[in-house]
Amino acid sequence: MTGESGDSDAPMWIFGYGSLIFRPSFPYEERREAWLRDWSRRFWQSSTDHRGVPEAPGRVVTLVPEPGARCWGMAYRIASERVAEVLTHLDWREQGGYERHPVALETREGPIPQAVVYLAGPSNPQYVGPLTVAEIAAVVRSAHGPSGSNREYVQRLAEALAQAGEHDAHVAELLRLL
């Protein structure tokens, strides 16, 4: 995928809904609060490379389709000359079952008709699916990987949501159970 217009010289937008909100780790020109319609954030993806290890996978968020839902996150505008570098970095960072998908976003400043989001669907081997929040919490409490504790990941995401005044029932319930 190239920039917004399909032109490789056009800037590109990346949508982050998990750790990309509080730790983007790539250069960007602009950051905006954004919403993705008809998708919900869920801790249904196993993590053996960041918040867990192969012997004890953690849990991280992915997006699942949900008509009428509205997932809050951050949109990052990438300079055209940095697109290849940022995508290479994100392809490595999101390697644990995530794939790039084009999406349209809403922002207070107006729509972003084309952005890239990384999501991990049911066809990838690390997808754990619709577990109960209690089952997820049991894993999160003890999981730890190269990027830190799984509990910290949930806490930092919950803090970012709270700072933005956004409520995500799934994240709030998981935090409550930790």
PDB file of C-alpha atoms in Angstrom:
ATOM      1  CA  MET A   1       0.000   0.000   0.000  1.00  0.00           C
ATOM      2  CA  THR A   2       1.278   3.470  -0.786  1.00  0.00           C
ATOM      3  CA  GLY A   3       0.186   6.916   0.361  1.00  0.00           C
ATOM      4  CA  GLU A   4      -3.317   8.349   0.647  1.00  0.00           C
ATOM      5  CA  SER A   5      -3.797   8.846  -3.056  1.00  0.00           C
ATOM      6  CA  GLY A   6      -1.979   5.734  -4.208  1.00  0.00           C
ATOM      7  CA  ASP A   7       0.958   7.971  -5.157  1.00  0.00           C
ATOM      8  CA  SER A   8       4.185   6.793  -3.511  1.00  0.00           C
ATOM      9  CA  ASP A   9       5.115  10.463  -2.871  1.00  0.00           C
ATOM     10  CA  ALA A  10       1.932  11.167  -0.895  1.00  0.00           C
ATOM     11  CA  PRO A  11       1.951  11.120   2.902  1.00  0.00           C
ATOM     12  CA  MET A  12       0.526   8.076   4.616  1.00  0.00           C
ATOM     13  CA  TRP A  13      -1.534   7.719   7.803  1.00  0.00           C
ATOM     14  CA  ILE A  14      -1.083   4.886  10.317  1.00  0.00           C
ATOM     15  CA  PHE A  15      -3.825   4.082  12.858  1.00  0.00           C
ATOM     16  CA  GLY A  16      -2.737   2.839  16.277  1.00  0.00           C
ATOM     17  CA  TYR A  17      -5.200   1.373  18.771  1.00  0.00           C
ATOM     18  CA  GLY A  18      -2.870  -0.456  21.204  1.00  0.00           C
ATOM     19  CA  SER A  19       0.757   0.216  22.091  1.00  0.00           C
ATOM     20  CA  LEU A  20       1.125   2.512  19.068  1.00  0.00           C
ATOM     21  CA  ILE A  21      -0.984   5.006  21.071  1.00  0.00           C
ATOM     22  CA  PHE A  22       1.544   5.321  23.905  1.00  0.00           C
ATOM     23  CA  ARG A  23       4.746   4.114  22.187  1.00  0.00           C
ATOM     24  CA  PRO A  24       4.696   4.836  18.463  1.00  0.00           C
ATOM     25  CA  SER A  25       8.494   4.291  18.003  1.00  0.00           C
ATOM     26  CA  PHE A  26       8.581   5.764  14.492  1.00  0.00           C
ATOM     27  CA  PRO A  27       8.940   9.277  13.070  1.00  0.00           C
ATOM     28  CA  TYR A  28       5.698  11.069  12.224  1.00  0.00           C
ATOM     29  CA  GLU A  29       4.764  14.569  11.115  1.00  0.00           C
ATOM     30  CA  GLU A  30       1.359  14.841  12.754  1.00  0.00           C
ATOM     31  CA  ARG A  31      -0.660  12.952  15.364  1.00  0.00           C
ATOM     32  CA  ARG A  32      -4.452  13.116  15.688  1.00  0.00           C
ATOM     33  CA  GLU A  33      -7.061  11.387  17.789  1.00  0.00           C
ATOM     34  CA  ALA A  34      -9.041   9.166  15.447  1.00  0.00           C
ATOM     35  CA  TRP A  35     -11.922   6.703  15.433  1.00  0.00           C
ATOM     36  CA  LEU A  36     -12.441   3.583  13.377  1.00  0.00           C
ATOM     37  CA  ARG A  37     -16.074   2.623  12.833  1.00  0.00           C
ATOM     38  CA  ASP A  38     -17.448  -0.918  13.051  1.00  0.00           C
ATOM     39  CA  TRP A  39     -14.403  -2.380  14.840  1.00  0.00           C
ATOM     40  CA  SER A  40     -13.739  -3.120  18.525  1.00  0.00           C
ATOM     41  CA  ARG A  41     -10.476  -3.532  20.411  1.00  0.00           C
ATOM     42  CA  ARG A  42     -10.073  -6.974  22.046  1.00  0.00           C
ATOM     43  CA  PHE A  43      -7.242  -8.763  23.887  1.00  0.00           C
ATOM     44  CA  TRP A  44      -7.657 -11.796  21.630  1.00  0.00           C
ATOM     45  CA  GLN A  45      -4.117 -11.985  20.247  1.00  0.00           C
ATOM     46  CA  SER A  46      -1.311 -13.903  21.893  1.00  0.00           C
ATOM     47  CA  SER A  47       2.113 -12.240  22.151  1.00  0.00           C
ATOM     48  CA  THR A  48       5.274 -14.301  22.162  1.00  0.00           C
ATOM     49  CA  ASP A  49       7.544 -11.488  20.957  1.00  0.00           C
ATOM     50  CA  HIS A  50       6.657  -8.397  23.029  1.00  0.00           C
ATOM     51  CA  ARG A  51       4.488  -8.998  26.121  1.00  0.00           C
ATOM     52  CA  GLY A  52       5.152 -12.698  26.520  1.00  0.00           C
ATOM     53  CA  VAL A  53       7.497 -15.451  25.370  1.00  0.00           C
ATOM     54  CA  PRO A  54       6.849 -18.648  23.383  1.00  0.00           C
ATOM     55  CA  GLU A  55       6.596 -20.728  26.583  1.00  0.00           C
ATOM     56  CA  ALA A  56       4.240 -18.201  28.244  1.00  0.00           C
ATOM     57  CA  PRO A  57       2.486 -15.954  25.702  1.00  0.00           C
ATOM     58  CA  GLY A  58       0.961 -12.684  26.838  1.00  0.00           C
ATOM     59  CA  ARG A  59      -2.168 -11.054  25.416  1.00  0.00           C
ATOM     60  CA  VAL A  60      -2.308  -7.945  23.232  1.00  0.00           C
ATOM     61  CA  VAL A  61      -5.070  -6.187  21.357  1.00  0.00           C
ATOM     62  CA  THR A  62      -6.350  -6.724  17.881  1.00  0.00           C
ATOM     63  CA  LEU A  63      -9.493  -5.468  16.200  1.00  0.00           C
ATOM     64  CA  VAL A  64     -12.632  -7.491  15.642  1.00  0.00           C
ATOM     65  CA  PRO A  65     -15.546  -6.468  13.437  1.00  0.00           C
ATOM     66  CA  GLU A  66     -18.516  -5.116  15.379  1.00  0.00           C
ATOM     67  CA  PRO A  67     -21.239  -3.223  13.525  1.00  0.00           C
ATOM     68  CA  GLY A  68     -21.961   0.110  15.167  1.00  0.00           C
ATOM     69  CA  ALA A  69     -18.800   0.094  17.297  1.00  0.00           C
ATOM     70  CA  ARG A  70     -16.323   2.970  17.298  1.00  0.00           C
ATOM     71  CA  CYS A  71     -12.702   2.272  18.299  1.00  0.00           C
ATOM     72  CA  TRP A  72     -10.638   5.233  19.491  1.00  0.00           C
ATOM     73  CA  GLY A  73      -6.934   5.483  18.710  1.00  0.00           C
ATOM     74  CA  MET A  74      -4.247   7.695  17.220  1.00  0.00           C
ATOM     75  CA  ALA A  75      -3.609   8.502  13.582  1.00  0.00           C
ATOM     76  CA  TYR A  76      -0.052   9.354  12.584  1.00  0.00           C
ATOM     77  CA  ARG A  77       0.804  11.150   9.344  1.00  0.00           C
ATOM     78  CA  ILE A  78       4.049   9.847   7.897  1.00  0.00           C
ATOM     79  CA  ALA A  79       6.138  12.009   5.588  1.00  0.00           C
ATOM     80  CA  SER A  80       6.308  10.604   2.074  1.00  0.00           C
ATOM     81  CA  GLU A  81      10.087  10.158   2.253  1.00  0.00           C
ATOM     82  CA  ARG A  82       9.738   8.083   5.466  1.00  0.00           C
ATOM     83  CA  VAL A  83       6.902   5.742   4.388  1.00  0.00           C
ATOM     84  CA  ALA A  84       9.121   2.800   3.370  1.00  0.00           C
ATOM     85  CA  GLU A  85      11.219   3.112   6.541  1.00  0.00           C
ATOM     86  CA  VAL A  86       8.155   3.288   8.830  1.00  0.00           C
ATOM     87  CA  LEU A  87       6.386   0.377   7.144  1.00  0.00           C
ATOM     88  CA  THR A  88       9.532  -1.759   7.375  1.00  0.00           C
ATOM     89  CA  HIS A  89       9.774  -0.956  11.085  1.00  0.00           C
ATOM     90  CA  LEU A  90       6.075  -1.650  11.715  1.00  0.00           C
ATOM     91  CA  ASP A  91       6.125  -4.857   9.672  1.00  0.00           C
ATOM     92  CA  TRP A  92       8.880  -6.055  12.032  1.00  0.00           C
ATOM     93  CA  ARG A  93       7.205  -4.729  15.196  1.00  0.00           C
ATOM     94  CA  GLU A  94       3.792  -6.164  14.312  1.00  0.00           C
ATOM     95  CA  GLN A  95       5.146  -9.464  12.964  1.00  0.00           C
ATOM     96  CA  GLY A  96       3.283 -11.687  15.449  1.00  0.00           C
ATOM     97  CA  GLY A  97       0.291 -12.352  13.191  1.00  0.00           C
ATOM     98  CA  TYR A  98      -0.595  -8.779  12.238  1.00  0.00           C
ATOM     99  CA  GLU A  99      -1.242  -7.698   8.664  1.00  0.00           C
ATOM    100  CA  ARG A 100      -1.709  -4.286   7.065  1.00  0.00           C
ATOM    101  CA  HIS A 101      -5.245  -3.297   6.110  1.00  0.00           C
ATOM    102  CA  PRO A 102      -6.575  -0.093   4.542  1.00  0.00           C
ATOM    103  CA  VAL A 103      -9.213   1.755   6.580  1.00  0.00           C
ATOM    104  CA  ALA A 104     -11.019   5.088   6.666  1.00  0.00           C
ATOM    105  CA  LEU A 105     -10.809   7.107   9.876  1.00  0.00           C
ATOM    106  CA  GLU A 106     -12.758   9.903  11.514  1.00  0.00           C
ATOM    107  CA  THR A 107     -10.989  12.752  13.300  1.00  0.00           C
ATOM    108  CA  ARG A 108     -12.109  16.048  14.805  1.00  0.00           C
ATOM    109  CA  GLU A 109     -10.264  17.779  11.967  1.00  0.00           C
ATOM    110  CA  GLY A 110     -12.143  15.801   9.307  1.00  0.00           C
ATOM    111  CA  PRO A 111     -12.056  12.366   7.722  1.00  0.00           C
ATOM    112  CA  ILE A 112      -8.919  10.500   6.715  1.00  0.00           C
ATOM    113  CA  PRO A 113     -10.170   8.489   3.749  1.00  0.00           C
ATOM    114  CA  GLN A 114      -7.256   6.067   3.677  1.00  0.00           C
ATOM    115  CA  ALA A 115      -4.998   4.911   6.480  1.00  0.00           C
ATOM    116  CA  VAL A 116      -3.155   1.708   7.341  1.00  0.00           C
ATOM    117  CA  VAL A 117      -4.012  -0.373  10.378  1.00  0.00           C
ATOM    118  CA  TYR A 118      -2.295  -3.539  11.563  1.00  0.00           C
ATOM    119  CA  LEU A 119      -4.732  -6.173  12.728  1.00  0.00           C
ATOM    120  CA  ALA A 120      -4.497  -9.846  13.522  1.00  0.00           C
ATOM    121  CA  GLY A 121      -7.439 -11.941  12.439  1.00  0.00           C
ATOM    122  CA  PRO A 122      -8.611 -15.462  13.214  1.00  0.00           C
ATOM    123  CA  SER A 123      -6.485 -17.051  10.487  1.00  0.00           C
ATOM    124  CA  ASN A 124      -3.158 -16.326  12.220  1.00  0.00           C
ATOM    125  CA  PRO A 125      -1.720 -18.923  14.630  1.00  0.00           C
ATOM    126  CA  GLN A 126      -1.467 -16.490  17.574  1.00  0.00           C
ATOM    127  CA  TYR A 127      -5.146 -15.532  17.513  1.00  0.00           C
ATOM    128  CA  VAL A 128      -6.798 -16.839  20.685  1.00  0.00           C
ATOM    129  CA  GLY A 129     -10.309 -15.609  19.959  1.00  0.00           C
ATOM    130  CA  PRO A 130     -13.164 -14.677  22.249  1.00  0.00           C
ATOM    131  CA  LEU A 131     -11.929 -15.711  25.671  1.00  0.00           C
ATOM    132  CA  THR A 132     -13.639 -14.322  28.754  1.00  0.00           C
ATOM    133  CA  VAL A 133     -12.041 -11.262  30.320  1.00  0.00           C
ATOM    134  CA  ALA A 134     -11.312 -13.367  33.428  1.00  0.00           C
ATOM    135  CA  GLU A 135      -9.368 -15.875  31.291  1.00  0.00           C
ATOM    136  CA  ILE A 136      -7.414 -13.045  29.668  1.00  0.00           C
ATOM    137  CA  ALA A 137      -6.668 -11.453  33.058  1.00  0.00           C
ATOM    138  CA  ALA A 138      -5.264 -14.746  34.369  1.00  0.00           C
ATOM    139  CA  VAL A 139      -2.698 -14.719  31.548  1.00  0.00           C
ATOM    140  CA  VAL A 140      -1.935 -10.991  31.732  1.00  0.00           C
ATOM    141  CA  ARG A 141      -1.162 -11.085  35.463  1.00  0.00           C
ATOM    142  CA  SER A 142       1.968 -13.203  34.978  1.00  0.00           C
ATOM    143  CA  ALA A 143       3.046 -12.684  31.348  1.00  0.00           C
ATOM    144  CA  HIS A 144       6.265 -10.800  30.660  1.00  0.00           C
ATOM    145  CA  GLY A 145       8.266 -10.396  27.466  1.00  0.00           C
ATOM    146  CA  PRO A 146      11.050  -8.350  25.856  1.00  0.00           C
ATOM    147  CA  SER A 147       8.840  -5.204  25.792  1.00  0.00           C
ATOM    148  CA  GLY A 148       7.885  -5.501  29.465  1.00  0.00           C
ATOM    149  CA  SER A 149       5.097  -6.912  31.559  1.00  0.00           C
ATOM    150  CA  ASN A 150       1.729  -7.666  30.059  1.00  0.00           C
ATOM    151  CA  ARG A 151       0.082  -5.910  33.016  1.00  0.00           C
ATOM    152  CA  GLU A 152       1.989  -2.689  32.155  1.00  0.00           C
ATOM    153  CA  TYR A 153       0.699  -2.885  28.563  1.00  0.00           C
ATOM    154  CA  VAL A 154      -2.912  -3.020  29.792  1.00  0.00           C
ATOM    155  CA  GLN A 155      -2.311  -0.236  32.322  1.00  0.00           C
ATOM    156  CA  ARG A 156      -0.670   2.083  29.787  1.00  0.00           C
ATOM    157  CA  LEU A 157      -3.467   1.513  27.276  1.00  0.00           C
ATOM    158  CA  ALA A 158      -6.099   2.170  29.959  1.00  0.00           C
ATOM    159  CA  GLU A 159      -4.265   5.366  31.002  1.00  0.00           C
ATOM    160  CA  ALA A 160      -4.177   6.605  27.404  1.00  0.00           C
ATOM    161  CA  LEU A 161      -7.896   5.941  27.025  1.00  0.00           C
ATOM    162  CA  ALA A 162      -8.656   7.732  30.311  1.00  0.00           C
ATOM    163  CA  GLN A 163      -6.524  10.751  29.349  1.00  0.00           C
ATOM    164  CA  ALA A 164      -8.479  11.030  26.100  1.00  0.00           C
ATOM    165  CA  GLY A 165     -11.819  10.698  27.904  1.00  0.00           C
ATOM    166  CA  GLU A 166     -12.563   7.522  25.962  1.00  0.00           C
ATOM    167  CA  HIS A 167     -14.222   4.482  27.531  1.00  0.00           C
ATOM    168  CA  ASP A 168     -13.519   0.968  26.293  1.00  0.00           C
ATOM    169  CA  ALA A 169     -15.522  -1.552  28.345  1.00  0.00           C
ATOM    170  CA  HIS A 170     -13.239  -4.474  27.426  1.00  0.00           C
ATOM    171  CA  VAL A 171     -10.056  -2.677  28.526  1.00  0.00           C
ATOM    172  CA  ALA A 172     -11.734  -1.284  31.673  1.00  0.00           C
ATOM    173  CA  GLU A 173     -12.987  -4.712  32.738  1.00  0.00           C
ATOM    174  CA  LEU A 174      -9.601  -6.296  32.147  1.00  0.00           C
ATOM    175  CA  LEU A 175      -7.868  -3.588  34.187  1.00  0.00           C
ATOM    176  CA  ARG A 176     -10.404  -4.068  36.999  1.00  0.00           C
ATOM    177  CA  LEU A 177      -9.624  -7.812  37.121  1.00  0.00           C
ATOM    178  CA  LEU A 178      -5.875  -7.274  37.310  1.00  0.00           C
TER     179      LEU A 178
END
